[in-house]
XYZ file of C-alpha atoms in Angstrom:
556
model
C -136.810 214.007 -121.468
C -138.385 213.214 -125.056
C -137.230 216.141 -126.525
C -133.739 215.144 -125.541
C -133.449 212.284 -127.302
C -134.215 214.237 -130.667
C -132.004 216.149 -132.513
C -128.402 217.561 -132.079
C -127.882 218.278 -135.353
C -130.305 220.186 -137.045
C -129.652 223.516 -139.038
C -130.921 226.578 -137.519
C -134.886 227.670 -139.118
C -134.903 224.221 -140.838
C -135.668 220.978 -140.788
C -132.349 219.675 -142.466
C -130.474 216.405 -140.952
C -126.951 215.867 -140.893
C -127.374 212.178 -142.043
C -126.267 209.458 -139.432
C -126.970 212.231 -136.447
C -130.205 209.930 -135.622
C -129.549 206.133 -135.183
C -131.580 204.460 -137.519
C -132.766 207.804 -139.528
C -133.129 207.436 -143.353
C -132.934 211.358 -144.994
C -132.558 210.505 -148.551
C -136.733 211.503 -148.968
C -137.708 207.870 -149.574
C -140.363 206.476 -146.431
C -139.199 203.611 -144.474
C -143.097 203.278 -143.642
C -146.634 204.158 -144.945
C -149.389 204.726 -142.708
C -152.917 206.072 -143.563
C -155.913 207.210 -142.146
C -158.811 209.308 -142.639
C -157.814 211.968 -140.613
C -154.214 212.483 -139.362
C -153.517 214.734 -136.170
C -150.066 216.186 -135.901
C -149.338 216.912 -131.895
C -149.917 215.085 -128.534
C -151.485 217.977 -126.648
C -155.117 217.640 -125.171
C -156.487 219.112 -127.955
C -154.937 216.202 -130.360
C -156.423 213.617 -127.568
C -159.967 215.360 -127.912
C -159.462 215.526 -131.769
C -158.957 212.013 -132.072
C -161.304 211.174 -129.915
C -163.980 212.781 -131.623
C -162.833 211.590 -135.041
C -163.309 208.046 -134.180
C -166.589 208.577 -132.246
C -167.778 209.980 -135.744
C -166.939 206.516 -137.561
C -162.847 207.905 -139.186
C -160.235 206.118 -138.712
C -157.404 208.319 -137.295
C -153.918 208.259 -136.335
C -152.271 210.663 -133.601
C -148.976 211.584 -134.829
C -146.636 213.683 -132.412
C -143.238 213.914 -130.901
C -144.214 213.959 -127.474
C -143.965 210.357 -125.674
C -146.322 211.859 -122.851
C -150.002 212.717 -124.119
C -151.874 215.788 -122.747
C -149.192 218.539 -123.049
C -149.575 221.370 -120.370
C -152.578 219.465 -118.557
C -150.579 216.542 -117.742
C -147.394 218.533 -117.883
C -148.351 220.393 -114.572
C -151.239 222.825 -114.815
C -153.291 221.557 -112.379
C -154.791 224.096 -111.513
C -156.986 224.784 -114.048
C -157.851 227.918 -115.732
C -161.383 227.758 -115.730
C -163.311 231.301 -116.247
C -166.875 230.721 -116.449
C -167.222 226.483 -115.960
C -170.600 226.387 -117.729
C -169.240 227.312 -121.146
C -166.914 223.856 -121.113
C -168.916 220.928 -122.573
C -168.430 218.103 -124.775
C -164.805 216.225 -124.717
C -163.526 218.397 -122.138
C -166.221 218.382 -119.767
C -165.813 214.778 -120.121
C -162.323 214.853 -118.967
C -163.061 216.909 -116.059
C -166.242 214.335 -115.256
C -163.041 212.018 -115.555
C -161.040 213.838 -113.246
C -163.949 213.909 -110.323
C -164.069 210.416 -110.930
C -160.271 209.693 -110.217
C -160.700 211.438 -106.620
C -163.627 209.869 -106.064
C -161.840 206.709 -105.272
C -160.607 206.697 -102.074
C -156.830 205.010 -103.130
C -156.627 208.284 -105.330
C -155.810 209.787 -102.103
C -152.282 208.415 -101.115
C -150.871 211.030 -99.243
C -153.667 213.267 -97.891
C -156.852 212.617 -96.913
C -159.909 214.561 -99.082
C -161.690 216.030 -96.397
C -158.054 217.932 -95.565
C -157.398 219.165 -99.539
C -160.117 221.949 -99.209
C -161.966 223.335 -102.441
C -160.095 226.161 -103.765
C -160.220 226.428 -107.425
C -159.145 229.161 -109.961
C -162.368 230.934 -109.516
C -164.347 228.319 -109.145
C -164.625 225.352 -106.271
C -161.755 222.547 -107.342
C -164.247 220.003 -107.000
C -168.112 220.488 -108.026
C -169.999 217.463 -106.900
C -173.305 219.104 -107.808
C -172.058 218.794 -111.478
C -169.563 215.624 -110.975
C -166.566 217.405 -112.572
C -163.397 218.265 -110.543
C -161.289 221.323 -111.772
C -157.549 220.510 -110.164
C -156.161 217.321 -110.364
C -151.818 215.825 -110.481
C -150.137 215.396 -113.577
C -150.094 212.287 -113.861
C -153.757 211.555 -112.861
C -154.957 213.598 -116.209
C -152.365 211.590 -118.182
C -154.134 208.797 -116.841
C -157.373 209.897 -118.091
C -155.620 211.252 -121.884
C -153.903 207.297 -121.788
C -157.732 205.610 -121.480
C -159.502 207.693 -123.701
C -157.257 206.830 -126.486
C -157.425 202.657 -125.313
C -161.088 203.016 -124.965
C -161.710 204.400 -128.635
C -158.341 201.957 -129.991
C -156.600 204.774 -131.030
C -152.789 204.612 -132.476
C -150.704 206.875 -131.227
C -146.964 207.111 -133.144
C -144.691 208.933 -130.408
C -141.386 210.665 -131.135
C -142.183 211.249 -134.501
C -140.912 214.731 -135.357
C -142.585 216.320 -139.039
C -139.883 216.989 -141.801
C -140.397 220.939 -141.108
C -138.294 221.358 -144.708
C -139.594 219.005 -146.777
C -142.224 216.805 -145.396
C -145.497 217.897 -146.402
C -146.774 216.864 -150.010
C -149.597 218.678 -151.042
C -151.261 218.448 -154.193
C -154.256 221.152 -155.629
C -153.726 223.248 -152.294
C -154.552 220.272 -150.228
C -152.302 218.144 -147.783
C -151.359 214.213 -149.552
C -149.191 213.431 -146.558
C -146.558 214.184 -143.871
C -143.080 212.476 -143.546
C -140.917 212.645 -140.650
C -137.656 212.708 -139.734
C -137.398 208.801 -139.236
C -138.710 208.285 -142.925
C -142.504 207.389 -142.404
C -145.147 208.852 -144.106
C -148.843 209.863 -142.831
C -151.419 209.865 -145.577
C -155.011 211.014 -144.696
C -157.869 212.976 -145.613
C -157.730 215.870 -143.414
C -155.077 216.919 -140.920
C -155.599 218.455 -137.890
C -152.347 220.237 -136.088
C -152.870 220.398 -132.660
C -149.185 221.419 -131.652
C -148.320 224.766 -129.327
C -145.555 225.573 -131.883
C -147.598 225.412 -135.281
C -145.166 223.295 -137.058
C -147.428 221.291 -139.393
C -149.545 224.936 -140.006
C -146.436 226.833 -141.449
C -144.657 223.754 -143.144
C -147.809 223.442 -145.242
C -147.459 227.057 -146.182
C -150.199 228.613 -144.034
C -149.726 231.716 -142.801
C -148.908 232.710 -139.368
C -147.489 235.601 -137.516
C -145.246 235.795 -134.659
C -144.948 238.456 -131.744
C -147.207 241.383 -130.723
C -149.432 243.482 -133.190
C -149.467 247.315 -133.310
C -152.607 249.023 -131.513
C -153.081 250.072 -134.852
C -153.373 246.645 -136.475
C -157.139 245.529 -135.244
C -157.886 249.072 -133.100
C -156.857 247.140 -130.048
C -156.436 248.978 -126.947
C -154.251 246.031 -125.176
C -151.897 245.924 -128.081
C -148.113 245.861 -128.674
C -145.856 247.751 -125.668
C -147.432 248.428 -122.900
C -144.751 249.948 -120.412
C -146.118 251.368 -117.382
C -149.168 248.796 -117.390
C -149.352 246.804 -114.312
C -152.221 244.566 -113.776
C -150.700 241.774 -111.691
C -147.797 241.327 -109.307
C -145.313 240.701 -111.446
C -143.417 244.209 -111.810
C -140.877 245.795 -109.494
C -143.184 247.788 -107.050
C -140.356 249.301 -105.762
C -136.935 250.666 -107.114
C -134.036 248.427 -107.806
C -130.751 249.248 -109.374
C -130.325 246.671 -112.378
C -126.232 246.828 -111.974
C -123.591 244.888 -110.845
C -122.635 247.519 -108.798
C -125.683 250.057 -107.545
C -125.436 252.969 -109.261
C -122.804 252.436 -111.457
C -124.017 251.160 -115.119
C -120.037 251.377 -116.124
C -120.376 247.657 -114.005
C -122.812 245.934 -116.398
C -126.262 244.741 -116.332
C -127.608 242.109 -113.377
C -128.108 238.716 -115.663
C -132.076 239.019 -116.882
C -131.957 242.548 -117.824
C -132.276 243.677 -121.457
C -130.273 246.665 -122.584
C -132.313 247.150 -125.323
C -134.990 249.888 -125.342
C -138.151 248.498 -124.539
C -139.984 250.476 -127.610
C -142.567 252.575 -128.326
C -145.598 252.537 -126.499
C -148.799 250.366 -128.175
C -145.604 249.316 -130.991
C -145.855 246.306 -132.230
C -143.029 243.603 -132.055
C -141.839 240.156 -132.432
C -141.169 239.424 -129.110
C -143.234 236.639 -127.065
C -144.463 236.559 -123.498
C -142.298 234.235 -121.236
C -142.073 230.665 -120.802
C -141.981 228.014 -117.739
C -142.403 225.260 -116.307
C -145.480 224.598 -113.870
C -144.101 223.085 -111.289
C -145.654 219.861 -109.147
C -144.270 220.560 -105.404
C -144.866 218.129 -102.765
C -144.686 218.961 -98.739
C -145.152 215.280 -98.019
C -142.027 214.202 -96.776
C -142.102 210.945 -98.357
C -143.039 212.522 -101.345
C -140.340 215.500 -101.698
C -137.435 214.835 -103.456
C -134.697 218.112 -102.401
C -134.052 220.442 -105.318
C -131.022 219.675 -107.193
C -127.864 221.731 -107.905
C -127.878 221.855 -111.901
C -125.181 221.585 -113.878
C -122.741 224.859 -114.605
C -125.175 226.653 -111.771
C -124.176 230.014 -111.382
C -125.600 231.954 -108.183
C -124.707 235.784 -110.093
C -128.320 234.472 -112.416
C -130.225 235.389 -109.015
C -128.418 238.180 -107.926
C -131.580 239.920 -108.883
C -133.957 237.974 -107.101
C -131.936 239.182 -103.436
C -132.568 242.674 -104.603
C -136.370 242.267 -104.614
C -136.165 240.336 -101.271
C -134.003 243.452 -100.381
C -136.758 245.482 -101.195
C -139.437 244.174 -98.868
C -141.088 241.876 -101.263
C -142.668 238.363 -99.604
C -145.182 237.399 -101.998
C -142.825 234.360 -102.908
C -145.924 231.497 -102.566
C -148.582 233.400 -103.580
C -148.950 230.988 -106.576
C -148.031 227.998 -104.919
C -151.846 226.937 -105.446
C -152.612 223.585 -103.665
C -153.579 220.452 -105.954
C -154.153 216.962 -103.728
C -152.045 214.895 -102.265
C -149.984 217.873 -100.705
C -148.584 219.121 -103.927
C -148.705 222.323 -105.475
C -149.362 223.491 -109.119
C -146.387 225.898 -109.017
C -146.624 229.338 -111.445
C -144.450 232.328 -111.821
C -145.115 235.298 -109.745
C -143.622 239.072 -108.718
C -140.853 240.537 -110.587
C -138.409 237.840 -110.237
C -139.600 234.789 -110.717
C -139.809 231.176 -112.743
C -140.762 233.041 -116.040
C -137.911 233.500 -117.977
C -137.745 236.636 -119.076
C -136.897 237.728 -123.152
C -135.130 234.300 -123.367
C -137.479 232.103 -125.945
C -137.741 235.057 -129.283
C -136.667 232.538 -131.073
C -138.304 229.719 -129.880
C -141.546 229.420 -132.331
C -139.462 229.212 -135.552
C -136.329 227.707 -134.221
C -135.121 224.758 -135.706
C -135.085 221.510 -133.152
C -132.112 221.641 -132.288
C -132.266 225.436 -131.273
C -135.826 224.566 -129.255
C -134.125 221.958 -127.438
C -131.263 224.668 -126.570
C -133.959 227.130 -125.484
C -135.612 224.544 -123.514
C -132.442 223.016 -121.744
C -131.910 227.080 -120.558
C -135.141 227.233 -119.280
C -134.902 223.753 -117.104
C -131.738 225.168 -115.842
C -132.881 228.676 -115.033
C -135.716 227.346 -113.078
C -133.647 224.562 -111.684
C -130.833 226.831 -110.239
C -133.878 228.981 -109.433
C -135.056 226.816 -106.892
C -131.471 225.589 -105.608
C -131.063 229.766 -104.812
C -133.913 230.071 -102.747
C -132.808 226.407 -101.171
C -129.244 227.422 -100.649
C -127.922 231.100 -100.793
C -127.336 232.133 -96.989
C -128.926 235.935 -98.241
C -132.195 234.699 -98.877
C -134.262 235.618 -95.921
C -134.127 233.224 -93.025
C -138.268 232.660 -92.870
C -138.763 232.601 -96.771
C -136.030 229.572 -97.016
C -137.072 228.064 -93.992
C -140.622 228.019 -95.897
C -139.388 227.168 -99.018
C -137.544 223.632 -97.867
C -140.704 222.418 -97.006
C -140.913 222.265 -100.209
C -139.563 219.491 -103.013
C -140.056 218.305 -106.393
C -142.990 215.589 -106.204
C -140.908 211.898 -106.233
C -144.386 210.023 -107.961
C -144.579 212.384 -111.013
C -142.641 212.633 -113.765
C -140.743 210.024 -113.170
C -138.836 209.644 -116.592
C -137.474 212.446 -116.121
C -135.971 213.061 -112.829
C -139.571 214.226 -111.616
C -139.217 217.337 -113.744
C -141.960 218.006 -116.245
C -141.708 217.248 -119.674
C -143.328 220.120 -121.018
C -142.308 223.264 -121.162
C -145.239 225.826 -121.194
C -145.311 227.858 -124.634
C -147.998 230.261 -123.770
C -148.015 230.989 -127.819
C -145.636 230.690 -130.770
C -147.186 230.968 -134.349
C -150.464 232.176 -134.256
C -152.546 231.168 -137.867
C -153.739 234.190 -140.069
C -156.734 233.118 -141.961
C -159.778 235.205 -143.379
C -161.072 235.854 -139.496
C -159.020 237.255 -136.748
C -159.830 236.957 -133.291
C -159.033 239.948 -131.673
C -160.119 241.525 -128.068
C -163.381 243.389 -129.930
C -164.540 239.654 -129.997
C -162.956 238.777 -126.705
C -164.988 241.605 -124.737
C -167.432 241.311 -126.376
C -167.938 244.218 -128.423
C -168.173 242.476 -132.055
C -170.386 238.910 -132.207
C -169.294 235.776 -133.874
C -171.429 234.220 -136.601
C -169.946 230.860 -136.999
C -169.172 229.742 -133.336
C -167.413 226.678 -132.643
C -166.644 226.879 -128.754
C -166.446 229.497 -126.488
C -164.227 230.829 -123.829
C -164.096 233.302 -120.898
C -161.322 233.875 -118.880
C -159.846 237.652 -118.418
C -157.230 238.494 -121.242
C -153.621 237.236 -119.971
C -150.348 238.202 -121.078
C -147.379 237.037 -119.104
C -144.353 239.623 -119.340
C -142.190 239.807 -122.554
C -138.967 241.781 -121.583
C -137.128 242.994 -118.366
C -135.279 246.148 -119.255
C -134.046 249.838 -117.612
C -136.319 252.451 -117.547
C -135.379 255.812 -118.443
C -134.585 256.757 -114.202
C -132.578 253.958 -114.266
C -134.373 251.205 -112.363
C -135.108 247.452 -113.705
C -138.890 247.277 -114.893
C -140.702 244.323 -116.819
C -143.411 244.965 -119.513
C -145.615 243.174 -121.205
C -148.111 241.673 -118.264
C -151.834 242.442 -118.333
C -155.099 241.121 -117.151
C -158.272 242.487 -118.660
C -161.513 241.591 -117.313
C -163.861 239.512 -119.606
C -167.513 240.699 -119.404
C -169.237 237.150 -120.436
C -167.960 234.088 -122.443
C -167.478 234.805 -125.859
C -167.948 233.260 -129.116
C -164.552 231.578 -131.143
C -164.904 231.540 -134.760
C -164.926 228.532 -136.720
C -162.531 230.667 -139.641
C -160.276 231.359 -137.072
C -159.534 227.842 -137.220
C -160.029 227.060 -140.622
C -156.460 228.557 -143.121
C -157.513 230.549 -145.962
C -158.976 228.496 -148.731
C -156.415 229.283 -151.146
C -153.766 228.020 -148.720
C -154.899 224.842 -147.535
C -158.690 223.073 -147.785
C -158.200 220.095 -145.541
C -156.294 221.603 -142.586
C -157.521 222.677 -138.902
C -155.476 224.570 -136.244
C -157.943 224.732 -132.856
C -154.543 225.676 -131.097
C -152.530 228.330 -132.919
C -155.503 229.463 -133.994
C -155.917 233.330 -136.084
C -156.108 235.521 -133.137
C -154.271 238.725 -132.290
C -151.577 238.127 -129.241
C -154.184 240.215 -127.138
C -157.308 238.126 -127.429
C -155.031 234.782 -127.720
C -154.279 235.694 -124.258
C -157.483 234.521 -123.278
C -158.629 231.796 -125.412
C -154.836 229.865 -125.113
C -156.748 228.241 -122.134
C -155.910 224.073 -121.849
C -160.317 223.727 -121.536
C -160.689 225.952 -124.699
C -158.283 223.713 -126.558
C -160.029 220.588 -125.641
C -163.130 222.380 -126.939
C -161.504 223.237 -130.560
C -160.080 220.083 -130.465
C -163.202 218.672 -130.954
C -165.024 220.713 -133.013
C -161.545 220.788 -135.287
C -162.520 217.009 -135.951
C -166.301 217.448 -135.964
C -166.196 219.944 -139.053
C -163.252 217.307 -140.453
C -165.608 214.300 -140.273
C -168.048 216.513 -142.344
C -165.425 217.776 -145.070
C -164.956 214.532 -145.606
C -168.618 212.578 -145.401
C -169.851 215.800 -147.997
C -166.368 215.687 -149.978
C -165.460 219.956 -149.606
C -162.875 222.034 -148.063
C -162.765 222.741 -144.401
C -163.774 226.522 -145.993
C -166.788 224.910 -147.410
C -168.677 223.156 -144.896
C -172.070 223.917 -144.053
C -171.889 225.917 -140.268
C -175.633 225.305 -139.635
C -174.846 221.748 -139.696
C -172.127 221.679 -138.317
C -173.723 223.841 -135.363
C -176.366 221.303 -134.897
C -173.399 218.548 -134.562
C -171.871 220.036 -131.878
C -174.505 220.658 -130.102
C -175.673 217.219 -130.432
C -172.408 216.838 -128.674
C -172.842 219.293 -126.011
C -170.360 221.945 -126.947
C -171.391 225.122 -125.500
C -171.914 227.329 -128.605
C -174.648 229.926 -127.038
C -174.406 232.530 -124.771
């Protein structure tokens, strides 16, 4: 795993190195290297592909910087099955990639282990493949890594892997502007403008931007979908019917089942700084040449899933509901129902965490989902026709093959969000305010995955947090929402932890709508620079034009 690799040693909330913990690592503040370019993106995600991309299409030299050795992040990480919305609100860069994708399975040796004519043409609300419009929705990991991997040979792109940003020290800036970024092996990244395309935010708050973590208060933007919202349940992923949440039924003397919080869940429409859960997306294969058994983790401890036989206890069999077919007999795996591959309240602390305490965070998740998986294989209580079912089933043996065929990204469904002069919030997101400066658009329903599992005042376990509100029509994304406040920084971008509330993020953190601000992140860079003014100061009719010179979907 490239995360693994990193950092054992790193001091909790900063960016500090115990010197000699990294072979090779130089942390007396000198740069073993210099490396410039006009515009420097910090992140391997498909936004930082599109970014670059873009840049170099507009005649800048540019330089993806990023820890990741895998390009793509959640799209090649195992979200396959896309989340679309409305399809005709993609263009540019990312319609390009999905042209891409159509492509791929257009050639017949694409299809190894199943033939096309047997995949079907279920999409996320839309048909998986559109030959009317040549793009394909759903595709295997490593099929879009494919596509991220030739769209940075085709445009001669250098890409610096496992380079992690000095988080404490390792961005100069000089008249509220970035000079350059170190890292933690000593090299420095000098440019013109920066673009940080990570999930976490890192090169946003190191550069002294501000951000906010958590959940908002109704109260903050007059949003209805705001903060707490126990006793909301607009998906399947509550406890529909009663279960005891101790050790021994009835008897709270016993202790809490493993999962539950014993923490009062707080006030309803309260703000807080807890985030919705985190997992992996998981590539199944049925092909029996293909499936690879689940393993038995390390330290695996059957009690974790002691909750899990309660809901099976209850009646619940909604187990592969999201078990949503991709081709070649595989599955884009998500969480679903009350008990499932989110982990629950156990990544607070992931979006400022120091390295070290990410990597923690993400080892616990890997093995929560991997002794996940080796329950429902195993334990002799699990139902007799859901494990029969569910050893069908096996990790996919030709992806992610660096890494024992598990994926190398862990989904962070949000971390930092920016605050700038323009919050996105769900008056935008429905529809109720307009946007004057758009610079994409997006559309799918507002999505919240659950934030904490806890006991509700009769006693039973209950999660809170889910929701899924409706969108009305695609909606505008403001260009300030991706732009820092002036006085902050002038030549940084952020098209993924963008300024937006936690409610309307829930709908624009979409893998498409990153690829879209990806783009027009580097668009309105290539101007800042050609015209020689902040980000805050470019001209948006221009810049309007440009984009839709490049197709971007801008108008409604």
């Amino acid at each position: 795993m490239q995360r693994r690799k990193f950092i054992q040693s790193l001091a909790i909330g900063s960016g500090a190195v115990v010197s000699g913990s990294i072979p090779g690592l130089k942390v007396s503040g000198k740069s073993r290297g210099e490396r410039t370019a006009d515009v420097i993106i910090y992140g391997g995600t498909a936004a930082a592909v599109t970014a670059a991309v873009k840049a170099k299409q507009l005649g800048k030299t540019v330089l993806i910087v990023c820890p990741e050795m895998h390009l793509g992040g959640m799209t090649s990480g195992g979200l396959g099955f896309t989340d679309t919305g409305n399809k005709s609100v993609i263009g540019g860069l990312a319609r390009e990639f999905y042209h891409r994708v159509w492509l791929h399975y257009e050639d017949p040796r694409s299809w190894r282990w199943q033939k096309k004519e047997a995949y079907g043409n279920k999409g996320q609300g839309t048909p998986a493949i559109d030959g009317a419009n040549r793009t394909m929705w759903i595709f295997e990991p490593h099929a879009a890594e494919q596509i991220f991997e030739a769209f940075i040979k085709e445009h001669h792109i250098t890409v610096y892997r496992d380079e992690w940003l000095d988080r404490s020290a390792g961005v100069q800036r000089k008249d509220n502007q970035i000079v350059s970024i170190n890292t933690l092996k000593g090299n420095r990244y000098a440019g013109k403008m920066f673009i940080d395309a990570t999930y976490e935010g890192d090169l946003m708050a190191a550069a002294g931007v501000s951000f906010t973590v958590g959940r908002e208060a109704a109260a903050a933007y007059g949003e209805k979908w705001a903060g707490v919202l126990t006793g909301v349940f607009h998906h399947g992923h509550y406890f529909k019917s009663l279960v005891d949440p101790y050790k021994i039924p009835g008897k709270p003397s016993s202790g809490l089942l493993a999962g539950i919080s014993g923490e009062p869940p707080g006030a309803y429409n309260a703000g807080d700084k807890k985030v919705q859960a985190y997992c992996y997306r998981m590539c199944f294969s049925s092909h029996p040449e293909n499936r690879v058994a689940f393993p038995k983790p390390p330290g695996y401890d059957p009690a974790q899933y002691e909750l899990l036989i309660r809901v099976f206890n209850s009646g619940w069999r909604e187990l592969f509901h999201k078990f949503d077919p991709i081709p070649n007999f595989k599955t884009d795996t998500n969480n679903h129902g009350p008990f499932s591959t989110d982990y629950i309240g156990m990544n607070y602390q992931y979006p400022e965490a120091s390295y070290a305490l990410r990597q923690q965070i993400i080892n616990n998740h890997k093995r929560y989902q991997q002794g996940l998986f080796y329950f429902i294989a195993t334990d002799p209580r699990i139902p007799r026709e859901v494990q029969q079912e569910f050893n069908k089933w096996g990790l996919a043996r030709d992806e992610f093959k660096d890494n024992g065929n598990w994926p190398s990204q862990l989904y962070i469904r949000e971390a930092r969000r920016m605050v700038s002069d323009f919050v996105m919030t769900e008056h935008e997101i429905l529809g109720e305010r307009g946007i004057p400066d758009a610079v994409g658009m997006g559309s799918y329903t507002l999505d919240s995955h659950n934030v904490q599992r806890y006991v509700t005042s009769e006693g039973f376990v209950q999660n809170e947090g889910d929701f899924g509100v409706s969108v009305p029509k695609p909606y505008h994304i403001s260009y300030k929402s991706i732009v820092p406040k002036e006085k902050e920084c002038r030549n940084l971008l952020v098209p993924v932890c963008l300024s937006s509330s936690h409610v309307a993020y829930g709908s624009i953190r979409m893998e498409p709508v990153f690829m879209i601000l990806g783009e027009s992140a580097a668009t309105a860079a290539v101007m800042a620079i050609d015209h020689k003014v902040s980000v805050q100061k470019i001209d948006y009719a221009e810049l309007k034009n440009n984009l839709q010179k490049q197709e971007q979907k801008i108008d409604s």
